[in-house]
Tab-separated table of N, CA and C in Angstrom:
chain	number	residue	atom	x	y	z
A	1	MET	N	10.023	-2.899	-8.102
A	1	MET	CA	8.663	-3.078	-8.569
A	1	MET	C	7.754	-3.434	-7.392
A	2	THR	N	6.600	-2.847	-7.372
A	2	THR	CA	5.663	-3.122	-6.279
A	2	THR	C	5.042	-4.505	-6.444
A	3	LEU	N	4.652	-5.069	-5.337
A	3	LEU	CA	4.022	-6.386	-5.319
A	3	LEU	C	2.531	-6.223	-5.586
A	4	GLN	N	1.996	-7.001	-6.515
A	4	GLN	CA	0.566	-6.957	-6.829
A	4	GLN	C	-0.172	-7.907	-5.899
A	5	LEU	N	-1.127	-7.372	-5.143
A	5	LEU	CA	-1.908	-8.191	-4.223
A	5	LEU	C	-3.310	-8.431	-4.755
A	6	ASN	N	-3.878	-9.567	-4.338
A	6	ASN	CA	-5.256	-9.910	-4.689
A	6	ASN	C	-5.824	-10.740	-3.541
A	7	ASN	N	-7.007	-11.279	-3.748
A	7	ASN	CA	-7.663	-12.050	-2.681
A	7	ASN	C	-6.822	-13.231	-2.211
A	8	SER	N	-6.051	-13.841	-3.106
A	8	SER	CA	-5.331	-15.057	-2.742
A	8	SER	C	-4.031	-14.805	-1.974
A	9	ASN	N	-3.430	-13.628	-2.124
A	9	ASN	CA	-2.143	-13.407	-1.447
A	9	ASN	C	-2.142	-12.227	-0.471
A	10	PHE	N	-3.255	-11.551	-0.313
A	10	PHE	CA	-3.292	-10.358	0.533
A	10	PHE	C	-2.978	-10.683	1.994
A	11	GLN	N	-3.760	-11.559	2.616
A	11	GLN	CA	-3.594	-11.852	4.044
A	11	GLN	C	-2.215	-12.414	4.354
A	12	GLU	N	-1.742	-13.311	3.508
A	12	GLU	CA	-0.419	-13.889	3.742
A	12	GLU	C	0.659	-12.811	3.707
A	13	THR	N	0.578	-11.903	2.741
A	13	THR	CA	1.566	-10.835	2.618
A	13	THR	C	1.529	-9.920	3.831
A	14	ILE	N	0.341	-9.541	4.251
A	14	ILE	CA	0.198	-8.647	5.405
A	14	ILE	C	0.703	-9.318	6.682
A	15	ASN	N	0.406	-10.600	6.837
A	15	ASN	CA	0.730	-11.301	8.076
A	15	ASN	C	2.164	-11.803	8.163
A	16	THR	N	2.857	-11.950	7.045
A	16	THR	CA	4.209	-12.518	7.084
A	16	THR	C	5.313	-11.474	6.895
A	17	ASN	N	4.940	-10.214	6.796
A	17	ASN	CA	5.929	-9.145	6.655
A	17	ASN	C	5.736	-8.135	7.775
A	18	ASP	N	6.831	-7.591	8.268
A	18	ASP	CA	6.772	-6.672	9.399
A	18	ASP	C	6.033	-5.382	9.044
A	19	VAL	N	6.430	-4.730	7.945
A	19	VAL	CA	5.818	-3.473	7.522
A	19	VAL	C	5.373	-3.604	6.066
A	20	VAL	N	4.108	-3.250	5.810
A	20	VAL	CA	3.557	-3.321	4.456
A	20	VAL	C	2.770	-2.043	4.182
A	21	LEU	N	3.071	-1.415	3.053
A	21	LEU	CA	2.300	-0.279	2.555
A	21	LEU	C	1.493	-0.781	1.367
A	22	VAL	N	0.168	-0.637	1.418
A	22	VAL	CA	-0.705	-1.098	0.339
A	22	VAL	C	-1.384	0.104	-0.295
A	23	ASP	N	-1.255	0.205	-1.608
A	23	ASP	CA	-1.919	1.245	-2.397
A	23	ASP	C	-3.108	0.625	-3.116
A	24	PHE	N	-4.311	1.093	-2.825
A	24	PHE	CA	-5.494	0.699	-3.584
A	24	PHE	C	-5.605	1.664	-4.749
A	25	TYR	N	-5.654	1.131	-5.983
A	25	TYR	CA	-5.566	1.952	-7.183
A	25	TYR	C	-6.431	1.365	-8.302
A	26	ALA	N	-6.466	2.094	-9.428
A	26	ALA	CA	-7.083	1.591	-10.653
A	26	ALA	C	-6.273	2.091	-11.840
A	27	ASP	N	-6.268	1.311	-12.916
A	27	ASP	CA	-5.510	1.679	-14.108
A	27	ASP	C	-6.042	2.946	-14.765
A	28	TRP	N	-7.319	3.237	-14.606
A	28	TRP	CA	-7.939	4.399	-15.245
A	28	TRP	C	-7.793	5.684	-14.417
A	29	CYS	N	-7.226	5.586	-13.233
A	29	CYS	CA	-7.098	6.716	-12.305
A	29	CYS	C	-5.806	7.490	-12.598
A	30	GLY	N	-5.945	8.725	-13.067
A	30	GLY	CA	-4.785	9.559	-13.400
A	30	GLY	C	-3.813	9.746	-12.253
A	31	PRO	N	-4.282	10.163	-11.070
A	31	PRO	CA	-3.356	10.314	-9.944
A	31	PRO	C	-2.674	9.000	-9.561
A	32	CYS	N	-3.387	7.882	-9.706
A	32	CYS	CA	-2.794	6.575	-9.396
A	32	CYS	C	-1.645	6.264	-10.350
A	33	VAL	N	-1.863	6.538	-11.631
A	33	VAL	CA	-0.843	6.269	-12.644
A	33	VAL	C	0.389	7.137	-12.401
A	34	SER	N	0.182	8.418	-12.083
A	34	SER	CA	1.328	9.304	-11.871
A	34	SER	C	2.055	9.003	-10.552
A	35	PHE	N	1.365	8.386	-9.599
A	35	PHE	CA	1.930	8.030	-8.303
A	35	PHE	C	2.721	6.724	-8.347
A	36	SER	N	2.438	5.890	-9.321
A	36	SER	CA	3.039	4.566	-9.426
A	36	SER	C	4.575	4.568	-9.439
A	37	PRO	N	5.241	5.455	-10.186
A	37	PRO	CA	6.712	5.452	-10.156
A	37	PRO	C	7.286	5.724	-8.765
A	38	THR	N	6.611	6.536	-7.975
A	38	THR	CA	7.063	6.801	-6.613
A	38	THR	C	7.043	5.516	-5.797
A	39	LEU	N	5.970	4.747	-5.940
A	39	LEU	CA	5.876	3.481	-5.215
A	39	LEU	C	6.934	2.490	-5.686
A	40	ASP	N	7.199	2.456	-6.996
A	40	ASP	CA	8.240	1.566	-7.521
A	40	ASP	C	9.612	1.927	-6.938
A	41	THR	N	9.888	3.217	-6.853
A	41	THR	CA	11.157	3.674	-6.278
A	41	THR	C	11.260	3.277	-4.807
A	42	LEU	N	10.184	3.492	-4.058
A	42	LEU	CA	10.180	3.106	-2.644
A	42	LEU	C	10.348	1.604	-2.476
A	43	SER	N	9.730	0.847	-3.358
A	43	SER	CA	9.851	-0.606	-3.300
A	43	SER	C	11.311	-1.040	-3.413
A	44	ALA	N	12.035	-0.401	-4.312
A	44	ALA	CA	13.459	-0.722	-4.474
A	44	ALA	C	14.265	-0.266	-3.266
A	45	GLU	N	13.981	0.917	-2.768
A	45	GLU	CA	14.748	1.471	-1.644
A	45	GLU	C	14.498	0.728	-0.333
A	46	PHE	N	13.297	0.188	-0.161
A	46	PHE	CA	12.941	-0.502	1.077
A	46	PHE	C	12.869	-2.018	0.893
A	47	SER	N	13.537	-2.539	-0.129
A	47	SER	CA	13.382	-3.949	-0.509
A	47	SER	C	13.614	-4.938	0.633
A	48	ASN	N	14.516	-4.649	1.554
A	48	ASN	CA	14.778	-5.576	2.660
A	48	ASN	C	14.159	-5.138	3.984
A	49	LYS	N	13.389	-4.040	3.942
A	49	LYS	CA	12.842	-3.486	5.183
A	49	LYS	C	11.321	-3.474	5.217
A	50	ALA	N	10.691	-3.278	4.062
A	50	ALA	CA	9.229	-3.164	3.999
A	50	ALA	C	8.746	-3.641	2.634
A	51	VAL	N	7.480	-4.017	2.589
A	51	VAL	CA	6.862	-4.425	1.329
A	51	VAL	C	5.968	-3.287	0.850
A	52	ILE	N	6.154	-2.900	-0.400
A	52	ILE	CA	5.292	-1.901	-1.033
A	52	ILE	C	4.423	-2.674	-2.016
A	53	ALA	N	3.117	-2.593	-1.840
A	53	ALA	CA	2.205	-3.423	-2.623
A	53	ALA	C	1.035	-2.601	-3.155
A	54	LYS	N	0.354	-3.179	-4.152
A	54	LYS	CA	-0.788	-2.512	-4.767
A	54	LYS	C	-1.949	-3.492	-4.908
A	55	VAL	N	-3.161	-2.960	-4.789
A	55	VAL	CA	-4.377	-3.725	-5.034
A	55	VAL	C	-5.178	-2.975	-6.082
A	56	ASN	N	-5.443	-3.631	-7.207
A	56	ASN	CA	-6.282	-3.048	-8.244
A	56	ASN	C	-7.737	-3.194	-7.804
A	57	VAL	N	-8.417	-2.064	-7.595
A	57	VAL	CA	-9.786	-2.099	-7.065
A	57	VAL	C	-10.772	-2.747	-8.032
A	58	ASP	N	-10.472	-2.692	-9.330
A	58	ASP	CA	-11.359	-3.304	-10.329
A	58	ASP	C	-11.191	-4.818	-10.389
A	59	LYS	N	-9.976	-5.288	-10.133
A	59	LYS	CA	-9.703	-6.724	-10.193
A	59	LYS	C	-9.919	-7.428	-8.859
A	60	SER	N	-9.946	-6.674	-7.770
A	60	SER	CA	-10.156	-7.248	-6.434
A	60	SER	C	-11.219	-6.446	-5.688
A	61	PRO	N	-12.450	-6.451	-6.199
A	61	PRO	CA	-13.496	-5.640	-5.567
A	61	PRO	C	-13.820	-6.070	-4.138
A	62	GLU	N	-13.633	-7.344	-3.819
A	62	GLU	CA	-13.912	-7.804	-2.459
A	62	GLU	C	-12.977	-7.150	-1.448
A	63	LEU	N	-11.695	-7.055	-1.803
A	63	LEU	CA	-10.738	-6.398	-0.910
A	63	LEU	C	-11.084	-4.919	-0.760
A	64	SER	N	-11.430	-4.295	-1.853
A	64	SER	CA	-11.794	-2.876	-1.818
A	64	SER	C	-12.990	-2.650	-0.914
A	65	GLN	N	-13.966	-3.518	-1.011
A	65	GLN	CA	-15.158	-3.398	-0.170
A	65	GLN	C	-14.831	-3.660	1.291
A	66	SER	N	-13.987	-4.643	1.552
A	66	SER	CA	-13.666	-4.978	2.944
A	66	SER	C	-12.914	-3.841	3.638
A	67	PHE	N	-12.184	-3.018	2.877
A	67	PHE	CA	-11.472	-1.881	3.450
A	67	PHE	C	-12.217	-0.562	3.225
A	68	ASN	N	-13.444	-0.668	2.723
A	68	ASN	CA	-14.314	0.496	2.546
A	68	ASN	C	-13.665	1.588	1.694
A	69	ILE	N	-13.049	1.181	0.587
A	69	ILE	CA	-12.384	2.126	-0.308
A	69	ILE	C	-13.440	2.966	-1.019
A	70	ARG	N	-13.350	4.291	-0.861
A	70	ARG	CA	-14.291	5.215	-1.495
A	70	ARG	C	-13.606	6.155	-2.479
A	71	SER	N	-12.291	6.307	-2.332
A	71	SER	CA	-11.524	7.132	-3.271
A	71	SER	C	-10.143	6.506	-3.439
A	72	ILE	N	-9.546	6.759	-4.586
A	72	ILE	CA	-8.226	6.215	-4.878
A	72	ILE	C	-7.333	7.332	-5.407
A	73	PRO	N	-6.033	7.230	-5.187
A	73	PRO	CA	-5.360	6.180	-4.431
A	73	PRO	C	-5.646	6.281	-2.930
A	74	SER	N	-5.707	5.125	-2.302
A	74	SER	CA	-5.835	5.021	-0.848
A	74	SER	C	-4.672	4.194	-0.335
A	75	LEU	N	-4.008	4.706	0.664
A	75	LEU	CA	-2.819	4.053	1.209
A	75	LEU	C	-3.122	3.482	2.586
A	76	PHE	N	-2.755	2.228	2.777
A	76	PHE	CA	-2.965	1.534	4.047
A	76	PHE	C	-1.615	1.031	4.545
A	77	TYR	N	-1.305	1.340	5.796
A	77	TYR	CA	-0.047	0.948	6.414
A	77	TYR	C	-0.316	-0.170	7.416
A	78	PHE	N	0.394	-1.276	7.254
A	78	PHE	CA	0.257	-2.417	8.158
A	78	PHE	C	1.583	-2.668	8.861
A	79	LYS	N	1.495	-2.999	10.134
A	79	LYS	CA	2.678	-3.403	10.891
A	79	LYS	C	2.328	-4.683	11.633
A	80	LYS	N	3.109	-5.722	11.365
A	80	LYS	CA	2.908	-7.038	11.984
A	80	LYS	C	1.459	-7.509	11.845
A	81	GLY	N	0.912	-7.317	10.648
A	81	GLY	CA	-0.425	-7.812	10.347
A	81	GLY	C	-1.574	-6.912	10.751
A	82	GLN	N	-1.279	-5.821	11.442
A	82	GLN	CA	-2.326	-4.923	11.917
A	82	GLN	C	-2.331	-3.613	11.142
A	83	LEU	N	-3.518	-3.146	10.777
A	83	LEU	CA	-3.654	-1.843	10.142
A	83	LEU	C	-3.339	-0.773	11.176
A	84	VAL	N	-2.363	0.093	10.870
A	84	VAL	CA	-1.972	1.124	11.822
A	84	VAL	C	-2.324	2.533	11.351
A	85	GLU	N	-2.524	2.698	10.049
A	85	GLU	CA	-2.875	4.024	9.534
A	85	GLU	C	-3.359	3.895	8.104
A	86	LYS	N	-4.152	4.885	7.678
A	86	LYS	CA	-4.579	4.948	6.287
A	86	LYS	C	-4.692	6.400	5.859
A	87	GLN	N	-4.513	6.620	4.560
A	87	GLN	CA	-4.570	7.961	3.985
A	87	GLN	C	-5.204	7.888	2.614
A	88	ASN	N	-5.857	8.963	2.225
A	88	ASN	CA	-6.372	9.075	0.863
A	88	ASN	C	-5.489	10.028	0.079
A	89	GLY	N	-5.276	9.708	-1.186
A	89	GLY	CA	-4.513	10.580	-2.065
A	89	GLY	C	-3.046	10.227	-2.136
A	90	ALA	N	-2.451	10.626	-3.247
A	90	ALA	CA	-1.019	10.406	-3.457
A	90	ALA	C	-0.230	11.273	-2.482
A	91	GLN	N	0.893	10.754	-2.034
A	91	GLN	CA	1.769	11.454	-1.102
A	91	GLN	C	3.148	11.616	-1.736
A	92	THR	N	3.956	12.502	-1.191
A	92	THR	CA	5.299	12.691	-1.724
A	92	THR	C	6.203	11.539	-1.292
A	93	LYS	N	7.261	11.334	-2.035
A	93	LYS	CA	8.227	10.295	-1.704
A	93	LYS	C	8.852	10.573	-0.334
A	94	ALA	N	9.168	11.830	-0.059
A	94	ALA	CA	9.770	12.183	1.229
A	94	ALA	C	8.833	11.848	2.382
A	95	PHE	N	7.559	12.153	2.231
A	95	PHE	CA	6.578	11.855	3.273
A	95	PHE	C	6.487	10.354	3.512
A	96	LEU	N	6.392	9.578	2.431
A	96	LEU	CA	6.275	8.127	2.549
A	96	LEU	C	7.539	7.502	3.126
A	97	THR	N	8.690	8.022	2.744
A	97	THR	CA	9.957	7.529	3.280
A	97	THR	C	10.003	7.722	4.795
A	98	GLU	N	9.613	8.902	5.248
A	98	GLU	CA	9.593	9.172	6.685
A	98	GLU	C	8.597	8.257	7.400
A	99	LYS	N	7.419	8.105	6.825
A	99	LYS	CA	6.371	7.252	7.432
A	99	LYS	C	6.860	5.810	7.540
A	100	LEU	N	7.443	5.286	6.463
A	100	LEU	CA	7.928	3.905	6.477
A	100	LEU	C	9.075	3.727	7.469
A	101	ASN	N	9.995	4.665	7.493
A	101	ASN	CA	11.113	4.581	8.460
A	101	ASN	C	10.597	4.596	9.898
A	102	ASN	N	9.585	5.414	10.180
A	102	ASN	CA	9.002	5.434	11.527
A	102	ASN	C	8.378	4.091	11.877
A	103	LEU	N	7.685	3.479	10.936
A	103	LEU	CA	7.071	2.169	11.194
A	103	LEU	C	8.132	1.093	11.405
A	104	ILE	N	9.178	1.149	10.632
A	104	ILE	CA	10.245	0.145	10.732
A	104	ILE	C	10.979	0.278	12.065
A	105	ASN	N	11.235	1.498	12.490
A	105	ASN	CA	12.075	1.740	13.665
A	105	ASN	C	11.309	1.798	14.984
A	106	ASN	N	9.998	1.743	14.951
A	106	ASN	CA	9.216	1.835	16.198
A	106	ASN	C	8.348	0.634	16.408
């Protein structure tokens, strides 16, 4: 299961984990809903290597604004507290697996 982030736990999660993938989403977003099982699967597969997390843009508008979210789903990759890459749109499990493995191993 993915970790739900909000204003109170976002910075701590990003800063205390080596690799974090954050999905900015909304419950009303069709692509976000269909993408969610992929993130849950990745969360289980990478449980000891990376954190897979989600931010609901409706419940945490300040975070959405601070990252200039204009479309969802939006994926943000953090390594050691630093934003290293971002993408718009749902991605395949294979693509995300490769991306996460590269972040973990480099």
